[in-house]
mmCIF file of C-alpha atoms in Angstrom:
data_model
loop_
_atom_site.group_PDB
_atom_site.id
_atom_site.type_symbol
_atom_site.label_atom_id
_atom_site.label_comp_id
_atom_site.label_asym_id
_atom_site.label_seq_id
_atom_site.Cartn_x
_atom_site.Cartn_y
_atom_site.Cartn_z
ATOM 1 C CA UNK A 1 -5.741 25.919 15.596
ATOM 2 C CA UNK A 2 -2.517 27.852 14.816
ATOM 3 C CA UNK A 3 -1.942 28.886 11.298
ATOM 4 C CA UNK A 4 0.368 26.769 9.069
ATOM 5 C CA UNK A 5 3.681 28.568 8.238
ATOM 6 C CA UNK A 6 4.754 27.760 4.702
ATOM 7 C CA UNK A 7 8.605 27.518 4.664
ATOM 8 C CA UNK A 8 10.634 29.834 2.273
ATOM 9 C CA UNK A 9 11.280 27.143 -0.253
ATOM 10 C CA UNK A 10 11.355 27.393 -4.014
ATOM 11 C CA UNK A 11 7.938 27.103 -5.686
ATOM 12 C CA UNK A 12 8.713 24.128 -7.590
ATOM 13 C CA UNK A 13 9.748 22.205 -4.451
ATOM 14 C CA UNK A 14 6.654 23.412 -2.478
ATOM 15 C CA UNK A 15 4.482 22.437 -5.343
ATOM 16 C CA UNK A 16 5.959 18.819 -5.411
ATOM 17 C CA UNK A 17 5.463 18.756 -1.568
ATOM 18 C CA UNK A 18 1.786 19.795 -1.688
ATOM 19 C CA UNK A 19 1.181 17.441 -4.705
ATOM 20 C CA UNK A 20 2.109 14.562 -2.578
ATOM 21 C CA UNK A 21 0.007 15.915 0.407
ATOM 22 C CA UNK A 22 -3.058 16.154 -1.822
ATOM 23 C CA UNK A 23 -2.414 12.846 -3.490
ATOM 24 C CA UNK A 24 -3.297 11.276 -0.072
ATOM 25 C CA UNK A 25 -6.555 13.287 0.255
ATOM 26 C CA UNK A 26 -7.828 16.684 -0.577
ATOM 27 C CA UNK A 27 -8.728 17.239 3.074
ATOM 28 C CA UNK A 28 -5.101 17.504 3.880
ATOM 29 C CA UNK A 29 -4.732 20.611 1.757
ATOM 30 C CA UNK A 30 -7.258 22.723 3.976
ATOM 31 C CA UNK A 31 -4.415 23.917 6.280
ATOM 32 C CA UNK A 32 -2.321 24.933 3.376
ATOM 33 C CA UNK A 33 -5.257 26.801 1.808
ATOM 34 C CA UNK A 34 -5.629 28.785 5.045
ATOM 35 C CA UNK A 35 -1.895 29.807 5.240
ATOM 36 C CA UNK A 36 -2.350 32.826 3.111
ATOM 37 C CA UNK A 37 -2.265 33.872 -0.500
ATOM 38 C CA UNK A 38 0.746 31.839 -1.272
ATOM 39 C CA UNK A 39 -0.699 28.743 0.108
ATOM 40 C CA UNK A 40 -3.990 29.227 -1.686
ATOM 41 C CA UNK A 41 -2.099 29.796 -5.008
ATOM 42 C CA UNK A 42 0.046 26.779 -4.697
ATOM 43 C CA UNK A 43 -3.006 24.488 -3.895
ATOM 44 C CA UNK A 44 -4.670 25.756 -7.052
ATOM 45 C CA UNK A 45 -1.607 24.970 -9.223
ATOM 46 C CA UNK A 46 -2.776 22.845 -12.110
ATOM 47 C CA UNK A 47 -0.189 20.062 -11.163
ATOM 48 C CA UNK A 48 -1.584 19.734 -7.599
ATOM 49 C CA UNK A 49 -5.157 19.725 -8.822
ATOM 50 C CA UNK A 50 -4.505 17.130 -11.418
ATOM 51 C CA UNK A 51 -3.120 14.662 -8.860
ATOM 52 C CA UNK A 52 -5.392 15.518 -5.815
ATOM 53 C CA UNK A 53 -7.283 12.655 -4.432
ATOM 54 C CA UNK A 54 -10.964 13.780 -4.582
ATOM 55 C CA UNK A 55 -12.482 10.347 -3.603
ATOM 56 C CA UNK A 56 -13.204 11.342 0.021
ATOM 57 C CA UNK A 57 -15.563 14.054 -1.547
ATOM 58 C CA UNK A 58 -17.915 11.497 -2.845
ATOM 59 C CA UNK A 59 -17.225 8.672 -0.314
ATOM 60 C CA UNK A 60 -18.029 10.594 2.874
ATOM 61 C CA UNK A 61 -19.773 13.752 1.587
ATOM 62 C CA UNK A 62 -21.332 13.028 -1.694
ATOM 63 C CA UNK A 63 -23.944 15.920 -1.571
ATOM 64 C CA UNK A 64 -21.113 18.508 -1.117
ATOM 65 C CA UNK A 65 -20.026 18.047 -4.747
ATOM 66 C CA UNK A 66 -23.483 18.853 -6.143
ATOM 67 C CA UNK A 67 -24.494 22.175 -7.328
ATOM 68 C CA UNK A 68 -24.164 24.594 -4.227
ATOM 69 C CA UNK A 69 -22.183 22.063 -2.172
ATOM 70 C CA UNK A 70 -19.205 22.934 -0.121
ATOM 71 C CA UNK A 71 -16.562 21.154 -2.400
ATOM 72 C CA UNK A 72 -18.377 21.899 -5.841
ATOM 73 C CA UNK A 73 -15.994 24.716 -6.835
ATOM 74 C CA UNK A 74 -12.940 22.847 -5.881
ATOM 75 C CA UNK A 75 -14.069 19.711 -7.776
ATOM 76 C CA UNK A 76 -14.706 21.610 -10.849
ATOM 77 C CA UNK A 77 -11.096 23.213 -10.644
ATOM 78 C CA UNK A 78 -9.871 19.539 -10.510
ATOM 79 C CA UNK A 79 -11.991 18.618 -13.572
ATOM 80 C CA UNK A 80 -10.522 21.626 -15.484
ATOM 81 C CA UNK A 81 -7.012 20.620 -14.491
ATOM 82 C CA UNK A 82 -7.533 17.119 -15.942
ATOM 83 C CA UNK A 83 -7.935 15.149 -12.799
ATOM 84 C CA UNK A 84 -8.965 11.732 -13.781
ATOM 85 C CA UNK A 85 -11.189 10.795 -10.915
ATOM 86 C CA UNK A 86 -12.728 14.235 -10.690
ATOM 87 C CA UNK A 87 -13.761 14.035 -14.302
ATOM 88 C CA UNK A 88 -15.206 10.575 -13.720
ATOM 89 C CA UNK A 89 -17.285 11.822 -10.631
ATOM 90 C CA UNK A 90 -18.364 14.949 -12.464
ATOM 91 C CA UNK A 91 -19.374 12.901 -15.412
ATOM 92 C CA UNK A 92 -21.588 10.532 -13.464
ATOM 93 C CA UNK A 93 -23.312 13.494 -11.589
ATOM 94 C CA UNK A 94 -23.985 15.136 -15.043
ATOM 95 C CA UNK A 95 -25.669 11.823 -16.305
ATOM 96 C CA UNK A 96 -28.133 12.204 -13.487
ATOM 97 C CA UNK A 97 -28.576 16.033 -13.764
ATOM 98 C CA UNK A 98 -28.633 16.711 -17.486
ATOM 99 C CA UNK A 99 -28.547 13.339 -19.188
ATOM 100 C CA UNK A 100 -25.929 10.878 -20.616
ATOM 101 C CA UNK A 101 -25.023 12.839 -23.693
ATOM 102 C CA UNK A 102 -23.410 15.650 -21.365
ATOM 103 C CA UNK A 103 -21.936 12.780 -19.249
ATOM 104 C CA UNK A 104 -20.307 11.354 -22.436
ATOM 105 C CA UNK A 105 -18.728 14.701 -23.378
ATOM 106 C CA UNK A 106 -17.324 15.287 -19.878
ATOM 107 C CA UNK A 107 -15.799 11.658 -19.640
ATOM 108 C CA UNK A 108 -14.225 11.694 -23.019
ATOM 109 C CA UNK A 109 -10.726 12.844 -21.830
ATOM 110 C CA UNK A 110 -10.594 9.691 -19.603
ATOM 111 C CA UNK A 111 -11.307 7.329 -22.588
ATOM 112 C CA UNK A 112 -9.646 4.847 -23.095
ATOM 113 C CA UNK A 113 -7.063 4.899 -20.370
ATOM 114 C CA UNK A 114 -9.536 5.021 -17.321
ATOM 115 C CA UNK A 115 -11.442 1.761 -17.074
ATOM 116 C CA UNK A 116 -14.580 2.949 -15.292
ATOM 117 C CA UNK A 117 -14.898 5.989 -17.495
ATOM 118 C CA UNK A 118 -14.505 3.840 -20.693
ATOM 119 C CA UNK A 119 -17.108 1.392 -19.491
ATOM 120 C CA UNK A 120 -19.546 4.085 -18.401
ATOM 121 C CA UNK A 121 -19.274 5.959 -21.836
ATOM 122 C CA UNK A 122 -20.039 2.660 -23.489
ATOM 123 C CA UNK A 123 -23.051 1.877 -21.395
ATOM 124 C CA UNK A 124 -24.485 5.460 -21.782
ATOM 125 C CA UNK A 125 -24.191 5.090 -25.396
ATOM 126 C CA UNK A 126 -26.236 2.007 -25.189
ATOM 127 C CA UNK A 127 -28.830 3.777 -23.045
ATOM 128 C CA UNK A 128 -29.344 6.541 -25.776
ATOM 129 C CA UNK A 129 -29.429 4.093 -28.624
ATOM 130 C CA UNK A 130 -25.830 4.708 -30.066
ATOM 131 C CA UNK A 131 -25.046 0.994 -30.406
ATOM 132 C CA UNK A 132 -22.298 1.377 -33.059
ATOM 133 C CA UNK A 133 -20.356 3.885 -30.821
ATOM 134 C CA UNK A 134 -20.983 1.733 -27.777
ATOM 135 C CA UNK A 135 -19.472 -1.255 -29.573
ATOM 136 C CA UNK A 136 -16.390 0.904 -30.305
ATOM 137 C CA UNK A 137 -16.300 1.846 -26.597
ATOM 138 C CA UNK A 138 -16.573 -1.846 -25.393
ATOM 139 C CA UNK A 139 -13.940 -2.913 -27.800
ATOM 140 C CA UNK A 140 -11.448 -0.298 -26.496
ATOM 141 C CA UNK A 141 -12.330 -1.288 -22.918
ATOM 142 C CA UNK A 142 -11.460 -4.872 -23.654
ATOM 143 C CA UNK A 143 -8.178 -3.924 -25.457
ATOM 144 C CA UNK A 144 -7.022 -1.696 -22.721
ATOM 145 C CA UNK A 145 -8.459 -3.189 -19.564
ATOM 146 C CA UNK A 146 -10.428 -6.463 -19.008
ATOM 147 C CA UNK A 147 -12.194 -9.134 -20.974
ATOM 148 C CA UNK A 148 -15.884 -8.311 -21.187
ATOM 149 C CA UNK A 149 -16.684 -11.678 -19.771
ATOM 150 C CA UNK A 150 -14.393 -11.542 -16.851
ATOM 151 C CA UNK A 151 -14.980 -11.361 -13.109
ATOM 152 C CA UNK A 152 -13.403 -7.817 -13.113
ATOM 153 C CA UNK A 153 -16.209 -6.338 -15.310
ATOM 154 C CA UNK A 154 -18.740 -7.502 -12.707
ATOM 155 C CA UNK A 155 -17.054 -5.510 -9.934
ATOM 156 C CA UNK A 156 -16.741 -2.344 -12.188
ATOM 157 C CA UNK A 157 -20.395 -2.734 -13.122
ATOM 158 C CA UNK A 158 -21.336 -2.817 -9.524
ATOM 159 C CA UNK A 159 -19.038 0.093 -8.602
ATOM 160 C CA UNK A 160 -20.736 2.360 -11.455
ATOM 161 C CA UNK A 161 -24.128 1.394 -10.373
ATOM 162 C CA UNK A 162 -23.566 2.050 -6.662
ATOM 163 C CA UNK A 163 -21.893 5.381 -7.451
ATOM 164 C CA UNK A 164 -24.904 6.505 -9.588
ATOM 165 C CA UNK A 165 -27.126 5.484 -6.659
ATOM 166 C CA UNK A 166 -25.190 7.414 -4.149
ATOM 167 C CA UNK A 167 -25.521 10.473 -6.379
ATOM 168 C CA UNK A 168 -29.209 10.211 -6.294
ATOM 169 C CA UNK A 169 -30.161 8.128 -9.259
ATOM 170 C CA UNK A 170 -34.005 8.399 -9.998
ATOM 171 C CA UNK A 171 -34.950 4.776 -10.816
ATOM 172 C CA UNK A 172 -37.100 6.061 -13.659
ATOM 173 C CA UNK A 173 -35.749 3.859 -16.528
ATOM 174 C CA UNK A 174 -35.904 7.034 -18.596
ATOM 175 C CA UNK A 175 -33.960 5.395 -21.394
ATOM 176 C CA UNK A 176 -35.823 2.036 -21.815
ATOM 177 C CA UNK A 177 -37.312 3.042 -25.173
ATOM 178 C CA UNK A 178 -33.912 4.054 -26.607
ATOM 179 C CA UNK A 179 -31.792 1.276 -25.200
ATOM 180 C CA UNK A 180 -29.915 -0.500 -27.735
ATOM 181 C CA UNK A 181 -27.201 -2.922 -27.014
ATOM 182 C CA UNK A 182 -24.599 -3.721 -29.798
ATOM 183 C CA UNK A 183 -25.261 -6.549 -32.086
ATOM 184 C CA UNK A 184 -22.347 -6.786 -34.488
ATOM 185 C CA UNK A 185 -19.452 -8.945 -35.547
ATOM 186 C CA UNK A 186 -17.593 -8.102 -32.337
ATOM 187 C CA UNK A 187 -20.050 -7.149 -29.701
ATOM 188 C CA UNK A 188 -23.133 -9.459 -29.792
ATOM 189 C CA UNK A 189 -26.350 -9.602 -27.929
ATOM 190 C CA UNK A 190 -26.049 -12.800 -25.774
ATOM 191 C CA UNK A 191 -27.742 -15.749 -27.480
ATOM 192 C CA UNK A 192 -28.109 -17.373 -23.982
ATOM 193 C CA UNK A 193 -30.087 -14.366 -22.727
ATOM 194 C CA UNK A 194 -33.342 -16.141 -22.327
ATOM 195 C CA UNK A 195 -32.281 -19.683 -22.213
ATOM 196 C CA UNK A 196 -29.121 -20.103 -20.194
ATOM 197 C CA UNK A 197 -27.577 -23.592 -20.888
ATOM 198 C CA UNK A 198 -24.893 -23.530 -18.209
ATOM 199 C CA UNK A 199 -24.351 -22.234 -14.610
ATOM 200 C CA UNK A 200 -25.372 -18.677 -14.054
ATOM 201 C CA UNK A 201 -23.044 -16.498 -11.863
ATOM 202 C CA UNK A 202 -24.070 -12.781 -12.114
ATOM 203 C CA UNK A 203 -27.618 -11.414 -11.658
ATOM 204 C CA UNK A 204 -29.137 -14.610 -13.087
ATOM 205 C CA UNK A 205 -26.834 -14.466 -16.224
ATOM 206 C CA UNK A 206 -24.056 -16.447 -17.507
ATOM 207 C CA UNK A 207 -20.653 -14.932 -18.456
ATOM 208 C CA UNK A 208 -21.933 -14.041 -22.054
ATOM 209 C CA UNK A 209 -24.644 -11.921 -20.458
ATOM 210 C CA UNK A 210 -22.670 -9.851 -17.979
ATOM 211 C CA UNK A 211 -22.163 -6.828 -19.974
ATOM 212 C CA UNK A 212 -25.704 -6.806 -21.170
ATOM 213 C CA UNK A 213 -27.117 -7.072 -17.732
ATOM 214 C CA UNK A 214 -24.758 -4.339 -16.469
ATOM 215 C CA UNK A 215 -26.111 -2.067 -19.199
ATOM 216 C CA UNK A 216 -29.731 -2.980 -18.343
ATOM 217 C CA UNK A 217 -29.159 -2.250 -14.508
ATOM 218 C CA UNK A 218 -27.631 1.202 -15.255
ATOM 219 C CA UNK A 219 -30.532 1.909 -17.689
ATOM 220 C CA UNK A 220 -33.056 0.992 -15.006
ATOM 221 C CA UNK A 221 -31.805 3.499 -12.355
ATOM 222 C CA UNK A 222 -31.425 6.481 -14.672
#
């Protein structure tokens, strides 16, 4: 394959072009990385790393973002640059490798603007027994994203669970003893949990139970 020749354009214009290329997929940056020192440096500009689409790393090559993986170093550079999705994936990976506490710290920059990160931080706080903090996170999620009883939260919960499974969730229920769902004036444990009085529609639960069951499912696979 012929080497890519980088045109003699100002750095600002080149960076903007490379940002757009990387925003489609990080795979497309490979040729630029191999184009010499200038290409390597431009790809590693914070503005490029921040907008780079890292999803293919975990959709088609999940193991390669793990410690020792082919894309591990690049993912961490994207995390350091403030790439929202990279932070999310690294946080979930950390939850499995070193525990929810570390995951919560990693995901914090994404809260409350990123829906999946905000939901995940709330759920991980439930797992470790920080019910008051979990309540605050769920309230932030509802204020910035979706109603906690909506259909949307079912899809987000399924996405979070599937991603953890794809990263190698151990199914050990390590946080069963510390699990504590919020029960306050705003976020309440569902009264219908053990005696549903109307049509169920998610994992055997009614809409009032959706968030609770999502938390349970995540806790069981950790």
